[in-house]
Structures are given as structure tokens and as C-alpha cells.
Amino acid sequence: MTSAHHLPPITGVRPTVLLVEDEPDTLQLIAEALTAGGFAVAQAATGADAIERLRGFAYELLVIDLRLPDLDGMDVLNEALTLYPHIRAVVITGFGGVAEAVQAIRRGAIDFLVKPFELGKLTRVLGAALEQRRLPVESVAVQAPLNERFCFDNIIGVSAPIQKVFSMLRIVAPISSTVLIQGETGTGKELIARTIHACGPRRDQPFVAFNASAIPEALAEAELFGHVKGAFTGAVNARVGRFELANHGTLFIDEVGEMPMPLQAKLLRALQGGAIERVGDSRSLKLDIRVIAASNVDLRAQVKEGRFREDLFYRLNVIPITLPPLRARRDDMPLLAQHFVRKACIANRLPQRTIGQKAMQILMSCAWPGNVRQFANAIEHAVAVGGNATEITAEMLPTDLGEPQQLGLLPEVAIPDEGLNFASVVSQLERDLILRCLEKTGGNKRQAARLLQLSRTTLIDKLQRLNTAVA
Ligand SMILES: Nc1ncnc2c1ncn2[C@@H]1O[C@H](COP(=O)(O)OP(=O)(O)OP(=O)(O)O)[C@@H](O)[C@H]1O
Ligand SMILES: [Mg+2]
């Protein structure tokens, strides 16, 4: 509580806004209007400046032009929303920037205005956003700890299913419970396993991977548990196994479903006892290991078919994480595409480039049986083929992407075993529909409303409400 000798806060009770705009006259004009409208305005003319200010202060509102001289405005927006999930962000954009603005709304911005706009409109939008915010003051303090905030950065995704994965990661990273990650090939199982390790207390200890399908059955046991000299023909020297190498750290058992039955029994014994025996040695070795297992085949089904031990399944399935296939989270594709384009350009020392609309449409309509890995490869291909092109066009994509899928009325919704939140899925659908209409009409809200047979105010109201619900 403020006591008498405390200086009054400089901003008084004025709501705080960070205004990010590179064009000095516009910056000045908007800043004046907002100040007159009762806001406490901080200004940034570059992305770097904006990020520095964001790191230093929890603004309630963000007004941002996405085209900045130094950084991608979307990255600044991302940073803002990662640091302060409750910040209300409004995008201002030039005539050509509507597609990006819609992207920004996908990411969590609440509205956008196309320049030139009436300044009073911005104050009204911000005022309404504040009303909606209704954020209990305490929740500011409940923000994620610093190291965790930056930890999941390499996992790209904003869709509801991937957000669920993020919440699981927050729970499991700090503890040592066994995790079982299931998902189709290329969905990011290894990435998630490494992230859990890297974000938890064992991060300075080894992360050791063991792939049950990559090693001939006869050698697998020695590989996993080690062996003494002369334990079997060819065991000329003693060898330390993966278990021992992982001591105090994490052992990642990949493709655990491929493990032969006899080895499954030995793995179960090691997990239950917290100890191993090297092949050829009867002494047992106590170990402190966190186990993360992964499988791209459904282990429960394997159990039913008698190909996987039920007791081992339960021993591994302490905390299940199921990664959705890419086709069930098309919302993530634009961000993933951008991410992989950037990566491929950097890796090949090529100039950065954008993705053309047609190319993006194709990317978003493919089935992607190889999931994120296949998606990344397709983009890498397109970047390489494009040479110094400034935009990725449809012709640059690989030709073997398969027939685009008929999306049907509704996008495929993954239904996890534990069920899903009906209201939140429906909100997501509503929001997607509105965003698609906005894209179709080049950002014209009146036309988009007409397409949906809604009034313009209902559409805007819905969009803002849905953003709050989905965030
Ligand atoms: N959400 C994501 N954001 C960014 N990159 C991702 C994401 N998911 C997967 N990737 C990338 O896609 C590639 C495949 O991921 P990974 O190897 O973790 O998949 P996997 O599920 O282990 O596949 P497999 O079952 O074939 O072994 C990796 O390069 C990984 O970094
Ligand atoms: Mg893998």
C-alpha cells in the first residue's frame, strides 16, 4: 500500500500505453491524441527500443505498427504477449498491411486500425479494451518465472492444442516425474522432451537419448545398461550404458513401442528399482534419472495387442503428453512457416523473404502426414529453390505435397481422451471464421460483417470477446 512518504506514481491512475511507431510525425500525432485522451504514453520508434521498454515495465496497452525498421513487429508483439499475456494490443497498419494485421490478431492482438484513421477511434478502442481487461491486480504477480518465459521460445504455436501442451510443460518441467510423449512422426516429440529437460532443474546435467528401434536387438541391452569387460563375445572393453550416462539428468527413450519384450522387462525392473545392473555384473547401481519416453505408435493399442507390457505402459504413462498432428492445428501454420523461412534463410545466408498468398494457401491445405518435419523440409526446399527471391511463390514448393485436403465445414478438431472444452473450441471456430472473412475482404470489417450476416458492431464485439476467451 502507498504510505504518505511515497512519491505518487508518475503516471497517476492513467492507463499506460506503449506506442510503437517508426514514422516520427505519426508517432507524435498519436502520442498527443492518447495523452489528451487520458493515457500515460511511452513511445518507441524501433523494435529494439520497444522490447527494452516492455522488459522494463508492464504496460496495460500496446499500440504497434508492425512494419519497423529494425525488427519484425510481429516479434515485438510476440514478446509483449509472452511477457504479459494480458496486455491489450492494437495494431496500426498501412494500407498494404492488412494480412499481417490479421496474423497479429491470430497471435492475440485485439484489434487493428488501417492508416489513416481518426485518432478518436484509437482512444475509443483502447478504452473499450481496458473495460474488457477487468484483470485482477494479483494476476500480474502470478506471471511465469523469468527462465520459463523464454524457455519455450523454440516451440512455435498459438493454436489451442499447442497451448495445452505449453501448460503441461509448465507443470512437468520443474518436477522429475516420468513423461510419456505420444504423437505421429514429426510432431515434435523430441523437441518437447529436450525442452522439458532444458527448462527444469536438471538442465545442467546430461540429456541422453536412446532409440529403441535404431539399435539391433542383441546390442540394445548392453547399450542401455552397459556391460563389463568380457560380458559377451566382442565385449573387449567395459562400456558405460545410456542409463549411467544420464545419471542426475534425463534419459530420453525414443520409439519405446519398438522395444523388444525381453528388454521391456529389464527396463521396467530398472525403473521400479531406480537401479541398474551392467550386463555381466551382478552388482546393482543406484541412479537418479528422469525418464521421458516417446512413441509414434499408440502404446495403449500395442498393449491390447500384447506387443507392449501393460505394467511398463503404466510405469511410463505417469504424465501423458499427446502432440496433435499438424493438420489438426492449421492455425499454427503461418507462424511455423515464418519461423522456418527465417531459419532456412539464416542457415543458407540468403536474404529474408515473405511467403506469397498462394503458397501459403497451399501450405495450409496440405495433409502433412510427416507433420512439422515435412512442413519444415518443404519450406527449406522453397527457400533453396527461390535463390534470392523476395517472396516464396507456389512454384517453389515441392511438387509431392499431395492433394490439398478438402477442409470440410469445420477444421479437424483433435479430441483428446480426457475430452475438451466445448465453449473454448466453439469460440476458436467462431474466431477463425471471422478472421477468414476479414482476410477475404482485405480487412474491411463492414464487408466481413455482411458476409457473416452480422452487424459491424456485433462482429467487432465478438472478435474482442473471443480474443479474451481464447487468450
Ligand atoms: N512446434 C514446433 N515449433 C518449431 N519446430 C518444431 C515444432 N514441432 C516440431 N518442430 C521441428 O520439427 C522437426 C521434427 O520434430 P521432432 O524430431 O521433435 O519430431 P518427432 O515427433 O520426434 O518425430 P519422429 O516420431 O519422426 O521421431 C524438428 O526439426 C523440430 O525442431
Ligand atoms: Mg523423434
Coordinates of C-alpha atoms and ligand atoms in Angstrom, one line a residue:
M1 CA 0.0 0.0 0.0
T2 CA 1.2 3.5 -0.6
S3 CA 2.2 5.3 2.5
A4 CA 2.3 9.1 2.9
H5 CA 6.0 9.5 2.2
H6 CA 5.9 7.5 -1.0
L7 CA 6.1 9.7 -4.1
P8 CA 2.9 9.5 -6.1
P9 CA 3.4 7.3 -9.2
I10 CA 4.4 9.5 -12.1
T11 CA 1.5 8.2 -14.2
G12 CA -1.1 8.6 -11.6
V13 CA -4.1 6.4 -12.4
R14 CA -3.8 6.9 -16.1
P15 CA -3.7 3.7 -18.0
T16 CA -0.3 3.0 -19.5
V17 CA 0.3 2.6 -23.2
L18 CA 3.4 1.7 -25.1
L19 CA 3.2 3.3 -28.6
V20 CA 5.5 1.7 -31.2
E21 CA 5.7 3.6 -34.5
D22 CA 8.7 4.4 -36.6
E23 CA 7.3 7.3 -38.5
P24 CA 8.1 10.4 -36.4
D25 CA 5.1 12.6 -37.3
T26 CA 2.6 9.8 -36.9
L27 CA 4.2 8.9 -33.6
Q28 CA 3.9 12.4 -32.4
L29 CA 0.4 12.8 -33.5
I30 CA -0.9 9.6 -31.9
A31 CA 1.0 10.2 -28.7
E32 CA -0.6 13.6 -28.4
A33 CA -4.1 12.3 -29.0
L34 CA -3.6 9.5 -26.5
T35 CA -2.2 11.8 -23.9
A36 CA -5.1 14.1 -24.4
G37 CA -7.4 11.1 -24.1
G38 CA -6.1 10.4 -20.6
F39 CA -3.4 7.8 -21.3
A40 CA 0.1 7.7 -20.0
V41 CA 2.1 7.2 -23.2
A42 CA 5.5 5.8 -23.6
Q43 CA 7.0 5.9 -27.1
A44 CA 9.3 3.7 -29.1
A45 CA 10.4 4.3 -32.6
T46 CA 12.2 1.0 -33.1
G47 CA 11.6 -2.7 -32.3
A48 CA 14.6 -2.9 -30.1
D49 CA 13.6 0.1 -28.1
A50 CA 10.1 -1.3 -27.7
I51 CA 11.4 -4.6 -26.4
E52 CA 13.6 -2.9 -23.9
R53 CA 10.7 -0.8 -22.7
L54 CA 8.5 -3.9 -22.5
R55 CA 11.0 -5.7 -20.4
G56 CA 11.2 -2.8 -18.1
F57 CA 7.5 -2.1 -17.5
A58 CA 4.2 -3.9 -17.6
Y59 CA 2.2 -1.7 -19.9
E60 CA -1.5 -2.3 -19.9
L61 CA -1.9 -1.4 -23.6
L62 CA 0.3 -1.7 -26.7
V63 CA -0.3 0.2 -29.9
I64 CA 2.1 -1.1 -32.6
D65 CA 2.9 -0.6 -36.2
L66 CA 4.1 -4.0 -37.4
R67 CA 6.5 -2.6 -40.0
L68 CA 9.5 -1.4 -38.1
P69 CA 12.9 -0.5 -39.4
D70 CA 14.9 -3.0 -37.3
L71 CA 12.8 -5.9 -36.2
D72 CA 9.6 -7.7 -37.3
G73 CA 6.8 -6.0 -35.4
M74 CA 5.2 -9.4 -35.0
D75 CA 8.2 -10.5 -32.9
V76 CA 7.7 -7.4 -30.7
L77 CA 4.1 -8.3 -30.4
N78 CA 5.0 -11.9 -29.5
E79 CA 7.4 -10.7 -26.9
A80 CA 4.8 -8.4 -25.4
L81 CA 2.2 -11.2 -25.2
T82 CA 4.7 -13.7 -23.9
L83 CA 5.8 -11.3 -21.1
Y84 CA 2.3 -10.1 -20.4
P85 CA -0.4 -12.4 -21.6
H86 CA -3.0 -9.9 -20.5
I87 CA -1.6 -6.9 -22.4
R88 CA -4.2 -5.5 -24.8
A89 CA -2.5 -4.8 -28.2
V90 CA -3.9 -2.8 -31.1
V91 CA -2.1 -2.9 -34.4
I92 CA -1.9 0.1 -36.7
T93 CA -1.1 -0.6 -40.2
G94 CA -0.6 0.9 -43.6
F95 CA -2.9 0.0 -46.5
G96 CA -0.8 -3.0 -47.5
G97 CA -0.5 -4.5 -44.1
V98 CA -3.9 -6.0 -43.5
A99 CA -2.8 -9.6 -43.9
E100 CA -0.2 -9.1 -41.3
A101 CA -2.7 -7.3 -39.0
V102 CA -4.9 -10.3 -39.2
Q103 CA -2.0 -12.5 -38.3
A104 CA -1.4 -10.3 -35.3
I105 CA -5.0 -10.9 -34.2
R106 CA -4.4 -14.6 -34.6
R107 CA -1.5 -14.2 -32.3
G108 CA -3.6 -12.3 -29.7
A109 CA -3.9 -8.6 -30.6
I110 CA -7.4 -7.4 -30.1
D111 CA -7.9 -5.0 -33.0
F112 CA -6.3 -3.2 -35.9
L113 CA -6.8 0.1 -37.5
V114 CA -5.8 1.0 -41.1
K115 CA -4.0 4.3 -41.5
P116 CA -5.1 7.0 -41.8
F117 CA -7.6 6.6 -39.0
E118 CA -9.5 9.0 -36.9
L119 CA -7.5 9.5 -33.7
G120 CA -10.5 9.5 -31.5
K121 CA -11.2 6.0 -32.8
L122 CA -8.0 4.7 -31.3
T123 CA -8.7 6.2 -27.9
R124 CA -12.2 4.6 -28.0
V125 CA -10.8 1.2 -29.0
L126 CA -8.2 1.4 -26.2
G127 CA -10.9 2.5 -23.7
A128 CA -13.1 -0.5 -24.6
A129 CA -10.1 -2.8 -24.3
L130 CA -9.4 -1.6 -20.8
E131 CA -13.0 -2.2 -19.8
Q132 CA -12.8 -5.7 -21.0
R133 CA -9.5 -6.3 -19.4
R134 CA -11.0 -6.5 -15.9
L135 CA -7.8 -8.1 -14.7
P136 CA -7.4 -8.7 -11.0
V137 CA -4.3 -6.9 -9.9
E138 CA -2.9 -10.1 -8.3
S139 CA -2.6 -11.9 -11.6
V140 CA 0.3 -9.6 -12.6
A141 CA 2.3 -11.2 -9.8
V142 CA 1.3 -14.7 -10.9
Q143 CA 3.3 -14.4 -14.1
A144 CA 5.6 -17.2 -15.1
P145 CA 9.1 -17.1 -13.6
L146 CA 11.7 -15.5 -15.8
N147 CA 13.6 -18.6 -17.1
E148 CA 10.4 -20.3 -18.1
R149 CA 9.1 -17.4 -20.1
F150 CA 11.9 -17.7 -22.6
C151 CA 12.3 -21.4 -22.4
F152 CA 9.5 -22.5 -24.7
D153 CA 10.5 -20.0 -27.4
N154 CA 11.7 -22.7 -29.8
I155 CA 8.4 -24.3 -29.8
I156 CA 6.2 -22.4 -32.2
G157 CA 2.5 -22.4 -31.9
V158 CA -0.6 -20.4 -30.9
S159 CA -3.4 -22.9 -31.5
A160 CA -5.5 -24.2 -28.7
P161 CA -4.0 -27.7 -28.8
I162 CA -0.4 -26.5 -28.6
Q163 CA -1.3 -24.1 -25.8
K164 CA -2.5 -27.1 -23.9
V165 CA 0.9 -28.7 -24.4
F166 CA 2.6 -25.5 -23.1
S167 CA 0.5 -25.7 -19.9
M168 CA 1.6 -29.3 -19.4
L169 CA 5.2 -28.3 -20.0
R170 CA 4.9 -25.7 -17.3
I171 CA 3.7 -28.3 -14.9
V172 CA 6.2 -31.1 -15.8
A173 CA 9.4 -29.2 -16.4
P174 CA 10.1 -28.4 -12.8
I175 CA 9.5 -31.9 -11.5
S176 CA 11.0 -35.3 -12.1
S177 CA 8.0 -37.4 -12.9
T178 CA 8.2 -39.7 -15.9
V179 CA 6.6 -38.3 -19.0
L180 CA 5.2 -40.2 -22.0
I181 CA 5.0 -38.2 -25.2
Q182 CA 2.9 -39.7 -27.9
G183 CA 2.3 -38.3 -31.4
E184 CA 2.6 -39.0 -35.1
T185 CA 6.0 -38.9 -36.7
G186 CA 7.4 -35.3 -36.9
T187 CA 5.1 -33.7 -34.4
G188 CA 7.9 -32.6 -32.2
K189 CA 8.2 -35.3 -29.6
E190 CA 12.0 -35.0 -29.3
L191 CA 11.8 -31.2 -29.3
I192 CA 9.3 -31.4 -26.4
A193 CA 11.5 -33.9 -24.5
R194 CA 14.5 -31.7 -24.8
T195 CA 12.6 -28.6 -23.8
I196 CA 11.3 -30.3 -20.7
H197 CA 14.9 -31.1 -19.8
A198 CA 16.2 -27.7 -20.7
C199 CA 13.6 -25.9 -18.6
G200 CA 13.8 -28.0 -15.5
P201 CA 16.2 -28.3 -12.6
R202 CA 18.3 -30.9 -14.4
R203 CA 19.2 -28.6 -17.2
D204 CA 22.9 -28.6 -16.4
Q205 CA 23.0 -32.4 -16.2
P206 CA 23.1 -34.7 -19.3
F207 CA 20.2 -35.3 -21.7
V208 CA 20.9 -38.8 -23.1
A209 CA 18.8 -40.2 -25.9
F210 CA 18.3 -43.9 -26.6
N211 CA 16.4 -45.0 -29.6
A212 CA 14.9 -48.4 -29.2
S213 CA 14.3 -49.0 -32.9
A214 CA 17.7 -47.9 -34.1
I215 CA 19.8 -50.5 -32.3
P216 CA 20.0 -54.2 -33.2
E217 CA 18.1 -56.2 -30.6
A218 CA 21.2 -58.1 -29.5
L219 CA 23.1 -55.0 -28.6
A220 CA 20.3 -53.0 -27.1
E221 CA 20.6 -54.2 -23.6
A222 CA 24.3 -53.5 -23.3
E223 CA 23.7 -50.1 -25.0
L224 CA 21.1 -49.2 -22.4
F225 CA 22.7 -50.7 -19.2
G226 CA 26.4 -51.0 -20.2
H227 CA 28.5 -54.1 -19.8
V228 CA 31.6 -55.3 -18.1
K229 CA 34.7 -56.5 -20.0
G230 CA 34.2 -60.0 -21.4
A231 CA 30.5 -59.9 -20.7
F232 CA 29.8 -61.4 -24.1
T233 CA 31.8 -62.2 -27.3
G234 CA 33.2 -59.0 -28.6
A235 CA 32.9 -57.1 -25.3
V236 CA 36.6 -56.4 -25.3
N237 CA 36.2 -53.4 -23.0
A238 CA 33.8 -52.4 -20.4
R239 CA 31.2 -50.0 -21.5
V240 CA 29.0 -47.4 -19.7
G241 CA 25.4 -47.6 -20.8
R242 CA 22.9 -44.8 -21.5
F243 CA 21.3 -45.1 -18.1
E244 CA 24.6 -44.4 -16.3
L245 CA 25.5 -41.6 -18.7
A246 CA 22.1 -40.0 -17.9
N247 CA 22.7 -40.1 -14.1
H248 CA 21.3 -36.9 -12.5
G249 CA 19.9 -35.9 -15.8
T250 CA 17.3 -37.1 -18.2
L251 CA 17.1 -40.3 -20.2
F252 CA 15.0 -40.0 -23.4
I253 CA 13.8 -43.4 -24.6
D254 CA 12.6 -42.8 -28.1
E255 CA 10.3 -45.1 -30.0
V256 CA 9.7 -47.1 -26.8
G257 CA 7.0 -49.0 -28.6
E258 CA 9.6 -50.7 -30.7
M259 CA 11.4 -52.2 -27.7
P260 CA 11.6 -56.0 -27.8
M261 CA 9.7 -57.7 -25.0
P262 CA 12.7 -59.0 -23.0
L263 CA 14.2 -55.5 -22.9
Q264 CA 10.9 -54.1 -21.8
A265 CA 11.0 -56.4 -18.8
K266 CA 14.5 -55.2 -17.9
L267 CA 13.6 -51.5 -18.4
L268 CA 10.6 -52.0 -16.1
R269 CA 12.8 -53.5 -13.4
A270 CA 15.3 -50.6 -13.7
L271 CA 12.5 -48.0 -13.5
Q272 CA 10.9 -49.7 -10.5
G273 CA 14.1 -50.2 -8.6
G274 CA 15.8 -46.9 -9.5
A275 CA 18.8 -49.1 -10.2
I276 CA 20.5 -51.0 -13.0
E277 CA 22.9 -53.9 -13.4
R278 CA 25.5 -53.8 -16.1
V279 CA 25.5 -56.8 -18.4
G280 CA 27.8 -59.4 -16.9
D281 CA 27.8 -57.8 -13.5
S282 CA 25.6 -58.7 -10.6
R283 CA 26.2 -55.6 -8.5
S284 CA 23.4 -53.0 -8.8
L285 CA 24.0 -49.4 -9.3
K286 CA 21.6 -46.8 -7.8
L287 CA 20.8 -44.0 -10.2
D288 CA 18.9 -40.7 -10.1
I289 CA 17.3 -40.4 -13.5
R290 CA 14.3 -38.6 -15.0
V291 CA 12.8 -40.7 -17.8
I292 CA 11.0 -39.3 -20.8
A293 CA 9.7 -41.8 -23.3
A294 CA 8.2 -41.2 -26.7
S295 CA 6.2 -43.2 -29.1
N296 CA 4.7 -42.6 -32.5
V297 CA 2.6 -45.7 -32.3
D298 CA -0.4 -45.8 -29.9
L299 CA 1.0 -47.7 -26.9
R300 CA -2.3 -48.4 -25.4
A301 CA -3.2 -50.2 -28.7
Q302 CA 0.1 -52.0 -28.5
V303 CA -0.8 -53.2 -25.0
K304 CA -4.1 -54.5 -26.2
E305 CA -2.4 -56.4 -29.0
G306 CA 0.0 -57.9 -26.5
R307 CA 3.0 -56.2 -28.0
F308 CA 3.8 -53.9 -25.1
R309 CA 3.8 -54.7 -21.5
E310 CA 0.9 -53.3 -19.6
D311 CA 2.9 -52.7 -16.4
L312 CA 5.6 -50.9 -18.3
F313 CA 3.0 -48.8 -20.0
Y314 CA 1.5 -47.6 -16.7
R315 CA 5.0 -47.1 -15.3
L316 CA 5.8 -44.7 -18.3
N317 CA 2.4 -43.1 -18.6
V318 CA 2.7 -41.1 -15.4
I319 CA 2.3 -37.8 -17.2
P320 CA 1.0 -38.2 -20.7
I321 CA 1.5 -35.6 -23.3
T322 CA -0.1 -36.1 -26.7
L323 CA 1.1 -34.0 -29.6
P324 CA -1.6 -33.2 -32.1
P325 CA -0.9 -33.8 -35.8
L326 CA -0.1 -30.6 -37.7
R327 CA -3.3 -30.9 -39.8
A328 CA -5.3 -30.5 -36.6
R329 CA -3.7 -27.2 -35.8
R330 CA -3.7 -25.3 -39.1
D331 CA -3.7 -22.0 -37.1
D332 CA 0.0 -22.7 -36.3
M333 CA 1.0 -23.0 -39.9
P334 CA 1.6 -19.3 -40.7
L335 CA 3.8 -18.8 -37.7
L336 CA 5.6 -22.1 -38.3
A337 CA 6.1 -21.1 -42.0
Q338 CA 7.6 -17.8 -41.0
H339 CA 9.8 -19.4 -38.4
F340 CA 11.2 -22.0 -40.9
V341 CA 11.7 -19.4 -43.7
R342 CA 13.7 -17.3 -41.3
K343 CA 15.7 -20.3 -40.1
A344 CA 16.4 -21.5 -43.7
C345 CA 17.4 -18.0 -44.9
I346 CA 19.8 -17.6 -42.0
A347 CA 21.3 -21.1 -42.4
N348 CA 21.9 -20.5 -46.1
R349 CA 22.9 -16.9 -45.8
L350 CA 20.1 -15.8 -48.1
P351 CA 18.1 -12.6 -47.7
Q352 CA 14.9 -12.9 -45.7
R353 CA 11.7 -13.3 -47.7
T354 CA 8.0 -13.4 -47.3
I355 CA 5.5 -16.1 -48.3
G356 CA 3.1 -15.4 -51.1
Q357 CA -0.5 -15.8 -50.5
K358 CA -1.0 -18.6 -53.0
A359 CA 2.0 -20.5 -51.5
M360 CA 0.5 -20.0 -48.0
Q361 CA -2.8 -21.3 -49.2
I362 CA -1.2 -24.5 -50.5
L363 CA 0.8 -24.9 -47.3
M364 CA -2.3 -24.6 -45.2
S365 CA -4.4 -27.0 -47.2
C366 CA -2.0 -30.0 -47.4
A367 CA -2.4 -33.0 -45.2
W368 CA 1.2 -33.1 -43.9
P369 CA 1.5 -36.8 -43.0
G370 CA 5.1 -36.1 -41.9
N371 CA 3.9 -33.2 -39.8
V372 CA 6.2 -30.4 -38.7
R373 CA 9.3 -32.1 -40.0
Q374 CA 7.8 -32.4 -43.5
F375 CA 6.5 -28.9 -43.3
A376 CA 9.9 -27.5 -42.4
N377 CA 11.5 -29.5 -45.2
A378 CA 9.1 -28.2 -47.8
I379 CA 9.9 -24.6 -46.7
E380 CA 13.6 -25.3 -46.7
H381 CA 13.2 -26.6 -50.3
A382 CA 11.3 -23.5 -51.3
V383 CA 13.9 -21.2 -49.8
A384 CA 16.7 -23.0 -51.6
V385 CA 14.9 -23.1 -55.0
G386 CA 14.0 -19.5 -54.7
G387 CA 17.6 -18.3 -54.6
N388 CA 17.5 -14.5 -53.9
A389 CA 13.7 -14.2 -54.5
T390 CA 12.0 -11.8 -52.1
E391 CA 8.9 -13.9 -51.9
I392 CA 8.2 -17.6 -51.8
T393 CA 5.8 -18.5 -54.6
A394 CA 3.7 -21.6 -55.1
E395 CA 6.1 -22.8 -57.9
M396 CA 8.9 -23.0 -55.4
L397 CA 7.2 -25.6 -53.2
P398 CA 7.9 -29.3 -53.6
T399 CA 5.7 -31.0 -56.1
D400 CA 5.0 -34.0 -53.9
L401 CA 2.9 -32.4 -51.2
G402 CA -0.2 -34.5 -52.2
E403 CA -3.7 -33.3 -52.9
P404 CA -4.8 -30.4 -50.9
Q405 CA -7.3 -31.6 -48.3
Q406 CA -10.9 -30.7 -48.5
L407 CA -11.2 -28.8 -45.3
G408 CA -14.9 -29.5 -44.8
L409 CA -17.1 -27.1 -42.9
L410 CA -15.0 -27.4 -39.8
P411 CA -11.3 -27.8 -39.4
E412 CA -10.3 -31.1 -37.9
V413 CA -10.5 -30.9 -34.1
A414 CA -8.4 -33.3 -32.2
I415 CA -10.5 -34.9 -29.4
P416 CA -8.2 -36.0 -26.6
D417 CA -9.0 -38.9 -24.3
E418 CA -9.8 -36.6 -21.4
G419 CA -12.2 -34.6 -23.6
L420 CA -12.2 -30.9 -24.5
N421 CA -13.7 -27.6 -23.5
F422 CA -16.7 -27.2 -25.8
A423 CA -17.1 -23.5 -25.3
S424 CA -13.5 -22.8 -26.0
V425 CA -13.4 -24.9 -29.1
V426 CA -16.5 -23.2 -30.4
S427 CA -15.1 -19.8 -29.6
Q428 CA -12.0 -20.7 -31.6
L429 CA -14.1 -21.7 -34.6
E430 CA -16.1 -18.5 -34.4
R431 CA -12.9 -16.5 -34.2
D432 CA -11.4 -18.4 -37.2
L433 CA -14.5 -17.8 -39.3
I434 CA -14.4 -14.1 -38.5
L435 CA -10.7 -13.9 -39.3
R436 CA -11.1 -15.7 -42.5
C437 CA -13.8 -13.3 -43.6
L438 CA -11.6 -10.4 -42.7
E439 CA -8.9 -11.9 -44.8
K440 CA -11.2 -12.3 -47.7
T441 CA -12.4 -8.7 -47.5
G442 CA -8.8 -7.4 -47.2
G443 CA -9.6 -6.3 -43.6
N444 CA -12.8 -4.4 -44.3
K445 CA -14.9 -5.1 -41.2
R446 CA -18.1 -3.8 -42.7
Q447 CA -17.9 -6.2 -45.7
A448 CA -16.8 -9.1 -43.4
A449 CA -19.8 -8.5 -41.2
R450 CA -22.0 -8.5 -44.3
L451 CA -20.5 -11.9 -45.4
L452 CA -21.4 -13.3 -42.0
Q453 CA -24.8 -11.6 -41.8
L454 CA -23.8 -9.8 -38.7
S455 CA -23.8 -6.1 -37.8
R456 CA -20.5 -4.4 -37.9
T457 CA -20.5 -3.7 -34.2
T458 CA -21.5 -7.3 -33.4
L459 CA -18.6 -8.5 -35.4
I460 CA -16.1 -6.2 -33.6
D461 CA -17.6 -7.0 -30.3
K462 CA -17.4 -10.7 -30.9
L463 CA -13.9 -10.5 -32.1
Q464 CA -12.8 -8.7 -29.0
R465 CA -14.7 -11.0 -26.7
L466 CA -13.4 -14.1 -28.4
N467 CA -9.9 -12.9 -28.2
T468 CA -10.4 -12.6 -24.4
A469 CA -11.9 -16.0 -24.2
V470 CA -9.2 -17.8 -26.3
A471 CA -6.3 -15.9 -24.7
Ligands
LIG1 N1 6.1 -26.6 -32.5 C1 7.3 -26.6 -33.2 N2 7.9 -25.5 -33.4 C2 9.1 -25.5 -34.1 N3 9.7 -26.5 -34.6 C3 9.1 -27.7 -34.4 C4 7.8 -27.8 -33.7 N4 7.5 -29.1 -33.7 C5 8.4 -29.8 -34.3 N5 9.4 -29.0 -34.8 C6 10.6 -29.3 -35.6 O1 10.2 -30.4 -36.4 C7 11.2 -31.4 -36.5 C8 10.7 -32.7 -36.1 O2 10.5 -32.7 -34.7 P1 10.9 -33.9 -33.7 O3 12.2 -34.6 -34.3 O4 10.9 -33.5 -32.3 O5 9.7 -34.9 -34.0 P2 9.3 -36.3 -33.5 O6 7.9 -36.3 -33.1 O7 10.4 -36.8 -32.6 O8 9.4 -37.2 -34.9 P3 9.7 -38.8 -35.0 O9 8.5 -39.5 -34.5 O10 9.7 -38.9 -36.5 O11 10.9 -39.1 -34.3 C9 12.4 -30.9 -35.7 O12 13.3 -30.2 -36.5 C10 11.7 -29.9 -34.7 O13 12.6 -29.0 -34.3
MG2 MG 11.8 -38.3 -32.7

